[in-house]
Coordinates of C-alpha atoms in Angstrom, one line a residue:
Chain A
M1 CA -13.2 23.1 -2.2
H2 CA -11.1 20.2 -1.0
E3 CA -8.5 22.8 -0.3
W4 CA -10.5 23.8 2.8
A5 CA -10.0 20.4 4.4
I6 CA -6.3 20.4 3.6
A7 CA -6.1 23.9 5.1
E8 CA -7.8 22.6 8.3
G9 CA -5.2 20.0 8.6
V10 CA -2.3 22.5 8.1
V11 CA -3.7 24.9 10.7
E12 CA -4.3 22.1 13.2
A13 CA -0.8 20.6 12.7
L14 CA 0.8 24.0 13.0
L15 CA -1.1 25.1 16.1
E16 CA -0.3 21.7 17.7
R17 CA 3.4 22.1 16.9
G18 CA 3.3 25.7 18.2
R19 CA 1.7 24.6 21.5
R20 CA 4.4 21.9 21.9
E21 CA 7.1 24.4 21.3
G22 CA 5.6 27.0 23.7
A23 CA 5.2 29.5 20.8
R24 CA 3.3 32.8 21.3
R25 CA 3.1 33.2 17.5
I26 CA 3.9 31.4 14.4
T27 CA 5.3 34.0 12.1
R28 CA 6.1 32.2 8.9
F29 CA 5.8 28.7 7.4
T30 CA 6.5 26.9 4.2
L31 CA 4.2 24.6 2.4
R32 CA 5.3 22.1 -0.2
L33 CA 2.6 21.4 -2.7
G34 CA 2.9 18.3 -4.7
E35 CA 1.5 18.8 -8.2
I36 CA -0.1 15.4 -8.4
Q37 CA -3.0 16.5 -6.1
G38 CA -3.6 19.6 -8.1
V39 CA -4.2 21.8 -5.1
E40 CA -5.2 25.4 -6.0
E41 CA -2.8 27.7 -4.2
E42 CA -5.1 30.7 -4.1
L43 CA -8.0 28.6 -2.6
L44 CA -5.6 27.1 0.0
R45 CA -4.2 30.5 0.9
F46 CA -7.7 31.9 1.3
A47 CA -8.8 29.0 3.6
L48 CA -5.6 29.2 5.6
G49 CA -6.2 33.0 6.2
E50 CA -9.8 32.4 7.3
L51 CA -9.0 29.5 9.6
S52 CA -6.0 31.3 11.2
R53 CA -8.1 34.2 12.5
G54 CA -7.8 34.7 16.2
T55 CA -5.1 32.0 16.5
P56 CA -1.3 32.3 17.0
L57 CA -1.1 31.7 13.3
E58 CA -3.0 34.8 12.3
G59 CA -0.9 37.0 9.9
A60 CA 1.8 34.4 9.4
E61 CA 3.7 34.7 6.1
I62 CA 3.0 31.7 3.9
R63 CA 5.6 30.5 1.5
V64 CA 4.7 27.9 -1.1
E65 CA 7.1 25.6 -2.9
R66 CA 5.8 23.5 -5.7
E67 CA 7.0 19.9 -6.2
K68 CA 6.7 18.2 -9.5
G69 CA 5.1 14.8 -9.6
R70 CA 7.7 12.0 -10.1
V71 CA 6.9 8.4 -10.7
G72 CA 9.4 5.5 -10.7
C73 CA 9.0 2.1 -12.3
R74 CA 10.1 -0.7 -10.0
N75 CA 10.5 -3.0 -13.0
C76 CA 12.9 -1.1 -15.3
G77 CA 13.9 1.8 -13.1
L78 CA 12.7 4.6 -15.3
E79 CA 11.7 7.8 -13.4
W80 CA 9.5 10.4 -15.1
S81 CA 7.1 13.2 -14.4
P82 CA 3.6 12.4 -15.8
E83 CA 2.1 15.1 -17.9
G84 CA -1.4 15.7 -19.3
E85 CA -4.9 15.8 -18.0
R86 CA -5.2 15.1 -14.2
E87 CA -7.9 12.6 -13.1
E88 CA -10.3 14.1 -10.6
A89 CA -9.9 11.2 -8.3
L90 CA -6.2 12.2 -7.7
H91 CA -7.4 15.5 -6.2
F92 CA -8.8 13.4 -3.3
L93 CA -6.4 10.4 -3.4
P94 CA -3.1 11.4 -5.1
D95 CA -1.6 8.0 -4.1
L96 CA -3.9 6.3 -6.6
L97 CA -1.8 7.8 -9.5
P98 CA -0.1 4.5 -10.4
L99 CA -3.6 3.1 -11.2
F100 CA -3.9 5.5 -14.0
L101 CA -0.5 5.0 -15.5
R102 CA 1.8 2.4 -17.2
C103 CA 5.6 2.7 -17.5
P104 CA 6.2 4.4 -20.8
R105 CA 9.3 2.3 -21.3
C106 CA 8.4 -1.2 -20.3
G107 CA 4.7 -1.1 -19.8
S108 CA 4.9 -2.2 -16.1
V109 CA 2.1 -1.4 -13.7
D110 CA 4.5 -1.7 -10.7
L111 CA 5.0 2.0 -10.1
E112 CA 5.7 4.2 -7.1
I113 CA 5.3 7.9 -6.5
R114 CA 8.7 9.4 -5.7
G115 CA 7.7 13.0 -5.3
G116 CA 5.0 15.6 -5.6
R117 CA 2.2 13.7 -3.9
G118 CA 0.4 15.9 -1.4
V119 CA 0.8 18.8 1.0
W120 CA 3.6 19.1 3.6
V121 CA 4.7 21.7 6.0
S122 CA 8.4 21.9 5.3
S123 CA 9.4 24.6 7.8
L124 CA 8.0 27.0 10.3
E125 CA 9.3 30.0 12.3
L126 CA 7.8 31.0 15.6
E127 CA 8.1 33.5 18.5
R128 CA 8.3 32.3 22.0
Chain B
M1 CA 13.2 37.3 13.2
G2 CA 11.5 34.1 14.3
E3 CA 12.9 30.9 15.5
L4 CA 12.9 27.8 13.4
A5 CA 10.9 25.1 15.2
G6 CA 11.3 21.4 15.4
A7 CA 13.0 19.0 13.0
G8 CA 11.6 17.3 9.9
E9 CA 8.6 18.0 7.9
I10 CA 5.0 17.9 9.2
D11 CA 2.4 15.8 7.5
P12 CA -0.7 17.9 8.2
R13 CA -3.1 15.0 7.7
E14 CA -2.2 13.3 11.0
A15 CA -3.7 16.0 13.3
A16 CA -6.8 16.3 11.0
A17 CA -7.4 12.6 10.9
R18 CA -7.2 12.3 14.7
R19 CA -9.5 15.2 15.2
R20 CA -12.1 14.0 12.7
L21 CA -12.1 10.5 14.2
S22 CA -12.4 11.8 17.7
E23 CA -15.6 13.6 16.7
I24 CA -17.3 10.3 15.9
G25 CA -19.3 8.6 18.7
T26 CA -17.9 5.1 18.2
V27 CA -15.4 3.9 15.5
L28 CA -16.1 0.2 15.0
P29 CA -13.6 -1.5 12.7
V30 CA -14.5 -5.0 11.7
V31 CA -11.3 -7.0 11.4
S32 CA -10.0 -10.5 11.1
S33 CA -6.6 -12.1 10.6
K34 CA -8.0 -14.1 7.7
G35 CA -9.8 -13.3 4.5
G36 CA -13.2 -14.7 3.4
V37 CA -14.6 -14.9 6.9
G38 CA -17.5 -12.5 6.2
K39 CA -16.1 -9.1 7.4
S40 CA -17.7 -7.1 4.5
L41 CA -21.1 -8.7 4.9
L42 CA -21.1 -8.3 8.6
S43 CA -19.8 -4.7 8.4
T44 CA -22.6 -3.8 6.0
V45 CA -25.4 -5.6 7.8
L46 CA -24.3 -4.1 11.2
A47 CA -24.2 -0.6 9.7
L48 CA -27.7 -1.1 8.1
L49 CA -29.1 -2.4 11.4
L50 CA -27.6 0.4 13.4
S51 CA -29.1 2.9 10.9
R52 CA -32.5 1.3 11.2
R53 CA -32.3 1.6 15.0
G54 CA -32.0 5.4 14.5
Y55 CA -28.2 5.7 14.9
R56 CA -26.4 8.1 12.5
T57 CA -24.1 5.6 10.9
G58 CA -21.2 5.8 8.5
L59 CA -19.7 2.8 6.6
L60 CA -16.1 3.0 5.3
D61 CA -14.7 0.3 3.1
L62 CA -10.9 0.4 3.8
D63 CA -10.2 -2.8 1.9
F64 CA -8.1 -1.1 -0.8
H65 CA -7.2 -4.2 -2.6
S66 CA -10.6 -5.8 -2.7
P67 CA -13.5 -3.4 -1.9
S68 CA -16.9 -5.1 -1.9
V69 CA -19.3 -3.2 0.3
H70 CA -20.7 -1.4 -2.7
L71 CA -21.6 -4.8 -4.2
I72 CA -23.4 -5.8 -1.0
L73 CA -25.3 -2.4 -0.9
G74 CA -26.2 -2.7 -4.5
E75 CA -25.2 0.8 -5.2
R76 CA -22.3 3.1 -4.5
G77 CA -23.6 6.6 -4.7
K78 CA -21.3 9.5 -5.3
P79 CA -19.2 11.5 -2.8
R80 CA -19.3 15.3 -3.1
E81 CA -16.8 18.0 -2.6
D82 CA -17.7 20.7 -0.1
R83 CA -14.9 22.0 2.2
G84 CA -13.6 18.5 2.1
L85 CA -15.0 15.2 1.0
L86 CA -18.7 14.4 1.8
P87 CA -19.4 10.7 1.7
A88 CA -22.0 9.2 -0.6
E89 CA -25.4 8.6 0.9
V90 CA -26.7 5.1 0.3
R91 CA -29.6 3.3 2.0
G92 CA -29.5 5.7 5.0
L93 CA -25.8 5.3 5.4
K94 CA -22.9 7.7 4.8
F95 CA -20.7 5.5 2.6
L96 CA -17.2 5.8 1.3
S97 CA -14.9 3.4 -0.5
V98 CA -11.8 3.4 -2.6
I99 CA -14.1 2.3 -5.4
H100 CA -15.4 5.9 -5.6
F101 CA -12.0 6.9 -6.8
S102 CA -10.5 3.9 -8.5
G103 CA -13.6 3.0 -10.6
E104 CA -13.1 -0.4 -12.2
R105 CA -9.3 -0.2 -12.4
P106 CA -7.4 -3.1 -11.0
L107 CA -6.1 -2.1 -7.6
L108 CA -2.4 -2.8 -7.9
L109 CA -1.2 -0.8 -5.0
R110 CA 1.8 -1.0 -2.8
K111 CA 1.5 -0.6 1.0
E112 CA 2.9 3.0 1.0
G113 CA 0.2 4.1 -1.3
I114 CA -2.5 2.4 0.8
S115 CA -1.3 3.8 4.1
S116 CA -1.2 7.3 2.6
S117 CA -4.6 7.0 1.0
L118 CA -6.1 5.8 4.2
L119 CA -4.6 8.9 6.0
E120 CA -5.9 11.1 3.2
L121 CA -9.4 9.8 3.5
L122 CA -9.5 10.0 7.2
S123 CA -8.2 13.5 7.2
T124 CA -10.4 15.1 4.6
T125 CA -13.8 13.2 4.9
R126 CA -16.5 15.2 6.6
W127 CA -18.7 12.5 8.1
G128 CA -20.7 15.1 10.1
A129 CA -22.2 14.0 13.4
L130 CA -22.1 10.2 13.5
D131 CA -23.0 7.8 16.3
Y132 CA -21.1 5.0 14.6
L133 CA -18.6 4.6 11.9
V134 CA -18.3 1.0 10.9
I135 CA -15.1 0.2 9.0
D136 CA -14.7 -2.8 6.8
M137 CA -11.0 -3.6 7.2
P138 CA -8.9 -5.7 4.9
P139 CA -7.7 -9.1 6.3
G140 CA -4.6 -9.3 8.4
S141 CA -2.6 -7.2 10.7
G142 CA -0.8 -5.0 8.1
D143 CA -0.5 -1.3 7.5
E144 CA -4.2 -0.4 7.5
L145 CA -4.7 -1.9 10.9
L146 CA -1.6 -0.3 12.3
E147 CA -2.5 3.1 10.9
L148 CA -6.0 2.8 12.4
L149 CA -4.5 1.8 15.8
R150 CA -2.4 4.9 15.7
L151 CA -5.1 7.3 14.6
A152 CA -8.2 6.0 16.3
R153 CA -7.2 5.3 19.8
E154 CA -10.8 4.9 21.0
A155 CA -11.9 2.5 18.3
E156 CA -13.7 -0.7 19.4
F157 CA -12.5 -3.6 17.3
L158 CA -14.9 -6.3 16.4
V159 CA -13.0 -9.5 15.3
V160 CA -14.6 -12.0 12.9
S161 CA -13.6 -15.7 13.0
T162 CA -14.8 -19.0 11.7
P163 CA -14.9 -22.2 13.9
S164 CA -11.9 -23.6 12.0
R165 CA -8.8 -24.1 14.1
L166 CA -6.8 -22.5 11.2
C167 CA -8.8 -19.3 11.7
R168 CA -9.2 -19.4 15.5
E169 CA -5.6 -19.7 16.2
S170 CA -4.7 -16.6 14.2
V171 CA -7.7 -14.7 15.4
E172 CA -6.7 -15.3 19.0
R173 CA -3.3 -14.1 18.2
M174 CA -4.8 -11.0 16.6
V175 CA -6.9 -10.3 19.7
R176 CA -3.7 -10.5 21.9
G177 CA -1.9 -8.2 19.4
L178 CA -4.7 -5.6 19.5
R179 CA -4.7 -5.6 23.3
E180 CA -1.0 -5.3 23.5
A181 CA -1.3 -2.3 21.2
G182 CA -3.7 -0.8 23.8
A183 CA -6.8 -1.2 21.6
R184 CA -10.3 -2.0 22.8
V185 CA -11.6 -5.4 21.6
A186 CA -15.4 -5.4 21.6
G187 CA -15.4 -9.1 21.1
V188 CA -15.4 -12.0 18.6
V189 CA -18.1 -13.0 16.1
E190 CA -18.0 -16.6 14.9
N191 CA -19.3 -16.8 11.4
F192 CA -20.1 -20.1 9.5
S193 CA -20.8 -21.5 13.0
S194 CA -22.4 -24.9 13.2
S195 CA -21.9 -26.0 16.8
P196 CA -21.1 -24.1 20.0
S197 CA -17.4 -23.8 20.6
A198 CA -15.8 -22.1 23.5
W199 CA -13.8 -18.9 23.2
K200 CA -11.4 -18.2 26.1
G201 CA -10.2 -14.8 27.1
V202 CA -12.3 -12.8 24.7
R203 CA -16.0 -12.0 24.7
L204 CA -18.1 -13.9 22.2
L205 CA -20.6 -11.5 20.8
G206 CA -22.4 -14.1 18.9
R207 CA -22.5 -16.9 16.3
I208 CA -23.7 -16.6 12.8
G209 CA -24.7 -19.8 11.0
Y210 CA -24.1 -20.7 7.4
D211 CA -26.8 -19.2 5.3
P212 CA -27.3 -20.6 1.8
E213 CA -29.7 -17.7 0.9
L214 CA -27.1 -15.1 1.6
E215 CA -25.4 -15.0 -1.8
G216 CA -28.7 -14.4 -3.6
A217 CA -29.3 -11.3 -1.3
V218 CA -26.0 -9.6 -2.2
G219 CA -26.9 -6.2 -3.7
R220 CA -30.5 -6.4 -2.5
V221 CA -30.6 -4.7 0.9
E222 CA -34.2 -5.5 1.8
R223 CA -33.8 -9.1 1.1
L224 CA -30.4 -9.1 2.8
L225 CA -32.0 -7.9 6.0
Q226 CA -34.5 -10.8 5.8
T227 CA -31.8 -13.5 5.8
S228 CA -30.8 -15.7 8.7
F229 CA -27.4 -14.1 8.5
A230 CA -29.0 -10.7 9.3
R231 CA -31.1 -12.2 12.1
D232 CA -27.9 -13.6 13.7
A233 CA -26.1 -10.3 13.1
E234 CA -29.0 -8.6 14.9
G235 CA -28.2 -10.8 17.9
V236 CA -24.5 -9.9 17.7
L237 CA -25.5 -6.2 17.6
E238 CA -27.7 -6.6 20.6
E239 CA -25.0 -8.3 22.6
Y240 CA -22.5 -5.6 21.5
L241 CA -24.8 -2.7 22.5
R242 CA -25.4 -4.4 25.9
G243 CA -21.8 -3.4 26.5

């Protein structure tokens, strides 16, 4: 249930932003879930619902956008979306993905994540 | 219809990391401008000594390129997942390292991945109630140090040096940098110390002499705590706790 810790971060970040903006309520927000981390949407939604109770976030509509994992090779420039079994370690530290890969074209280990890493709040709507 | 707030995306890990660090009694990063000065050994021994004094102590190895605390402890344990990441429990310490996730793979990582992993660990690890979190930091004043300065404003930095002029000059510069960044510097520890040397403008917490027995005690905690290194580190700890 790593999703719980991620949800705690999302709730804290949203409430902090809401306070800063002088919001009475946060009515809707969008989460971008990177596929590398393998976050389970249902678990995350459940945790967000539980943690939002009694806060200006309670009842907010949650939109989820999924972002495919993209890795780039700094040696030959190839960009691709890794497929296949996900290592458990990446659930906790998605940035370690390059350790588990080689460039399928040139074999380089000098790789960078170009998309789909973790969880981001990409928009929110509020009432003042 | 609501109003769209703010500009740009929010990384939810920032707020979580700050809150989790603020719940820890004292965050004690062990740093140095140079490598090979004994940060990992000192971090580990200080954490073990704090734990033996009854303090609830965590030990976090943030040296992403070259983690070694697990070697000094002689075991790494296994973190668990329960509403976040629960650190491993090793020798009375709560312990976490990149080694728990990388296994034996070579750690070819760019700085973006390291900064992000650091933030990930700090935002999702449930240390529980801790009196001290000792952090073994990588050498230098790079991204890991800057991230920690940003996220752990109350941290007390313990700076390790050797008597060599090559090290002292850059350590003094580091101490100035930490202070300019608004950080608290607990003091300097001089390792491989052979004769008293003066430190100006920074508190000397203690000297640790060269200990030829130390290498043989790596991975054997009971023996490690019998070394002269550990006895000198005990003196450092007493001086630090005196405040």
